[in-house]
Amino acid sequence: MTFDDITQQFEHSPNGSGTDAFLAVKDATRELMGSDPGNAAIYFLIYNFARSYVILHDDEPISTESANESKQQLLGYMKRLSAALGQGEAALLATASAVINEYMASKRPF
């Protein structure tokens, strides 16, 4: 499975699927770290976002609106990183840094 595949599966996961969709991202990116070690830092970033969401929200109710906002935020990061994966190390680093800076300025839902 590629990062593009994971991104598409997450995008098409049903709204309201809650932590299950984030858990699938976590597990899939963890596998990618081993099979594509050259991009492990990118996969680790998304893995940790998804992992944090699962830890924070697994045992607590969350509104559908909040869950969908979190999904869209993570999906946006994933799409940007996916597009940057084929553009060379400098573009990938710049995109990863932009994602981190954007996340730090957000409500940090995960």
PDB file of C-alpha atoms in Angstrom:
ATOM      1  CA  MET A   1       0.000   0.000   0.000  1.00  0.00           C
ATOM      2  CA  THR A   2       1.291   3.445  -0.876  1.00  0.00           C
ATOM      3  CA  PHE A   3       0.848   6.727   0.953  1.00  0.00           C
ATOM      4  CA  ASP A   4      -1.499   7.809  -1.853  1.00  0.00           C
ATOM      5  CA  ASP A   5      -3.617   4.690  -1.203  1.00  0.00           C
ATOM      6  CA  ILE A   6      -3.781   5.457   2.514  1.00  0.00           C
ATOM      7  CA  THR A   7      -4.743   9.052   1.794  1.00  0.00           C
ATOM      8  CA  GLN A   8      -7.515   7.992  -0.590  1.00  0.00           C
ATOM      9  CA  GLN A   9      -8.874   5.394   1.829  1.00  0.00           C
ATOM     10  CA  PHE A  10      -8.949   7.975   4.601  1.00  0.00           C
ATOM     11  CA  GLU A  11     -10.641  10.498   2.332  1.00  0.00           C
ATOM     12  CA  HIS A  12     -13.357   8.008   1.405  1.00  0.00           C
ATOM     13  CA  SER A  13     -13.905   6.674   4.919  1.00  0.00           C
ATOM     14  CA  PRO A  14     -17.432   7.451   6.033  1.00  0.00           C
ATOM     15  CA  ASN A  15     -17.940  10.622   8.016  1.00  0.00           C
ATOM     16  CA  GLY A  16     -18.648   9.712  11.561  1.00  0.00           C
ATOM     17  CA  SER A  17     -16.390   6.647  11.414  1.00  0.00           C
ATOM     18  CA  GLY A  18     -14.529   8.287  14.259  1.00  0.00           C
ATOM     19  CA  THR A  19     -11.351   6.783  15.585  1.00  0.00           C
ATOM     20  CA  ASP A  20     -11.565   3.762  13.254  1.00  0.00           C
ATOM     21  CA  ALA A  21     -10.479   5.821  10.241  1.00  0.00           C
ATOM     22  CA  PHE A  22      -7.617   7.397  12.201  1.00  0.00           C
ATOM     23  CA  LEU A  23      -6.598   3.975  13.531  1.00  0.00           C
ATOM     24  CA  ALA A  24      -6.389   2.672   9.953  1.00  0.00           C
ATOM     25  CA  VAL A  25      -4.116   5.599   9.027  1.00  0.00           C
ATOM     26  CA  LYS A  26      -1.959   4.955  12.075  1.00  0.00           C
ATOM     27  CA  ASP A  27      -1.526   1.276  11.283  1.00  0.00           C
ATOM     28  CA  ALA A  28      -0.906   1.795   7.571  1.00  0.00           C
ATOM     29  CA  THR A  29       1.676   4.551   8.028  1.00  0.00           C
ATOM     30  CA  ARG A  30       3.457   2.427  10.617  1.00  0.00           C
ATOM     31  CA  GLU A  31       3.825  -0.300   8.003  1.00  0.00           C
ATOM     32  CA  LEU A  32       5.087   2.223   5.440  1.00  0.00           C
ATOM     33  CA  MET A  33       7.880   3.311   7.781  1.00  0.00           C
ATOM     34  CA  GLY A  34       9.343  -0.180   7.419  1.00  0.00           C
ATOM     35  CA  SER A  35       8.752  -0.638   3.707  1.00  0.00           C
ATOM     36  CA  ASP A  36       9.845   2.869   2.605  1.00  0.00           C
ATOM     37  CA  PRO A  37      12.487   3.966   5.121  1.00  0.00           C
ATOM     38  CA  GLY A  38      13.622   6.866   2.931  1.00  0.00           C
ATOM     39  CA  ASN A  39      10.346   8.663   3.694  1.00  0.00           C
ATOM     40  CA  ALA A  40       9.879   7.342   7.225  1.00  0.00           C
ATOM     41  CA  ALA A  41       9.914  10.841   8.753  1.00  0.00           C
ATOM     42  CA  ILE A  42       6.859  11.838   6.697  1.00  0.00           C
ATOM     43  CA  TYR A  43       4.996   8.669   7.584  1.00  0.00           C
ATOM     44  CA  PHE A  44       5.984   9.091  11.238  1.00  0.00           C
ATOM     45  CA  LEU A  45       4.530  12.600  11.279  1.00  0.00           C
ATOM     46  CA  ILE A  46       1.144  11.383  10.021  1.00  0.00           C
ATOM     47  CA  TYR A  47       1.354   8.256  12.180  1.00  0.00           C
ATOM     48  CA  ASN A  48       1.740  10.432  15.274  1.00  0.00           C
ATOM     49  CA  PHE A  49      -1.126  12.735  14.314  1.00  0.00           C
ATOM     50  CA  ALA A  50      -3.414   9.725  13.831  1.00  0.00           C
ATOM     51  CA  ARG A  51      -2.116   8.003  16.974  1.00  0.00           C
ATOM     52  CA  SER A  52      -2.724  11.113  19.065  1.00  0.00           C
ATOM     53  CA  TYR A  53      -6.276  11.386  17.772  1.00  0.00           C
ATOM     54  CA  VAL A  54      -6.975   7.752  18.675  1.00  0.00           C
ATOM     55  CA  ILE A  55      -5.489   8.150  22.158  1.00  0.00           C
ATOM     56  CA  LEU A  56      -7.361  11.395  22.828  1.00  0.00           C
ATOM     57  CA  HIS A  57     -10.747  10.360  21.492  1.00  0.00           C
ATOM     58  CA  ASP A  58     -11.011   6.579  21.679  1.00  0.00           C
ATOM     59  CA  ASP A  59     -12.943   6.464  24.938  1.00  0.00           C
ATOM     60  CA  GLU A  60     -14.772   9.759  24.829  1.00  0.00           C
ATOM     61  CA  PRO A  61     -17.680  10.971  22.769  1.00  0.00           C
ATOM     62  CA  ILE A  62     -16.860  13.552  20.131  1.00  0.00           C
ATOM     63  CA  SER A  63     -19.296  15.523  18.042  1.00  0.00           C
ATOM     64  CA  THR A  64     -19.656  14.619  14.392  1.00  0.00           C
ATOM     65  CA  GLU A  65     -18.715  18.176  13.487  1.00  0.00           C
ATOM     66  CA  SER A  66     -15.501  18.020  15.490  1.00  0.00           C
ATOM     67  CA  ALA A  67     -14.609  14.590  14.100  1.00  0.00           C
ATOM     68  CA  ASN A  68     -15.168  15.790  10.542  1.00  0.00           C
ATOM     69  CA  GLU A  69     -13.063  18.914  11.143  1.00  0.00           C
ATOM     70  CA  SER A  70     -10.236  16.757  12.458  1.00  0.00           C
ATOM     71  CA  LYS A  71     -10.557  14.419   9.498  1.00  0.00           C
ATOM     72  CA  GLN A  72     -10.396  17.311   7.033  1.00  0.00           C
ATOM     73  CA  GLN A  73      -7.386  18.798   8.795  1.00  0.00           C
ATOM     74  CA  LEU A  74      -5.433  15.528   8.721  1.00  0.00           C
ATOM     75  CA  LEU A  75      -6.563  14.788   5.176  1.00  0.00           C
ATOM     76  CA  GLY A  76      -5.279  18.183   4.052  1.00  0.00           C
ATOM     77  CA  TYR A  77      -1.891  17.442   5.573  1.00  0.00           C
ATOM     78  CA  MET A  78      -1.808  14.017   3.961  1.00  0.00           C
ATOM     79  CA  LYS A  79      -2.676  15.374   0.509  1.00  0.00           C
ATOM     80  CA  ARG A  80       0.002  18.045   0.711  1.00  0.00           C
ATOM     81  CA  LEU A  81       2.640  15.571   1.821  1.00  0.00           C
ATOM     82  CA  SER A  82       1.552  13.040  -0.773  1.00  0.00           C
ATOM     83  CA  ALA A  83       1.977  15.620  -3.530  1.00  0.00           C
ATOM     84  CA  ALA A  84       5.412  16.572  -2.200  1.00  0.00           C
ATOM     85  CA  LEU A  85       6.723  13.001  -2.010  1.00  0.00           C
ATOM     86  CA  GLY A  86       7.773  12.977  -5.654  1.00  0.00           C
ATOM     87  CA  GLN A  87       9.213  16.493  -5.747  1.00  0.00           C
ATOM     88  CA  GLY A  88      12.581  15.953  -4.076  1.00  0.00           C
ATOM     89  CA  GLU A  89      13.892  16.279  -0.566  1.00  0.00           C
ATOM     90  CA  ALA A  90      13.861  20.075  -0.399  1.00  0.00           C
ATOM     91  CA  ALA A  91      10.201  20.303  -1.403  1.00  0.00           C
ATOM     92  CA  LEU A  92       9.289  17.487   0.962  1.00  0.00           C
ATOM     93  CA  LEU A  93      11.066  19.133   3.887  1.00  0.00           C
ATOM     94  CA  ALA A  94       9.463  22.491   3.124  1.00  0.00           C
ATOM     95  CA  THR A  95       6.016  20.885   2.964  1.00  0.00           C
ATOM     96  CA  ALA A  96       6.545  18.921   6.178  1.00  0.00           C
ATOM     97  CA  SER A  97       7.708  22.095   7.942  1.00  0.00           C
ATOM     98  CA  ALA A  98       4.659  23.993   6.661  1.00  0.00           C
ATOM     99  CA  VAL A  99       2.360  21.225   7.905  1.00  0.00           C
ATOM    100  CA  ILE A 100       3.958  21.284  11.349  1.00  0.00           C
ATOM    101  CA  ASN A 101       3.770  25.072  11.564  1.00  0.00           C
ATOM    102  CA  GLU A 102       0.120  25.024  10.489  1.00  0.00           C
ATOM    103  CA  TYR A 103      -0.674  22.320  13.033  1.00  0.00           C
ATOM    104  CA  MET A 104       1.030  24.276  15.822  1.00  0.00           C
ATOM    105  CA  ALA A 105      -1.102  27.323  14.962  1.00  0.00           C
ATOM    106  CA  SER A 106      -4.309  25.239  14.936  1.00  0.00           C
ATOM    107  CA  LYS A 107      -6.556  24.046  17.764  1.00  0.00           C
ATOM    108  CA  ARG A 108      -4.457  20.860  17.789  1.00  0.00           C
ATOM    109  CA  PRO A 109      -7.297  18.348  17.816  1.00  0.00           C
ATOM    110  CA  PHE A 110      -4.847  15.463  17.672  1.00  0.00           C
TER     111      PHE A 110
END
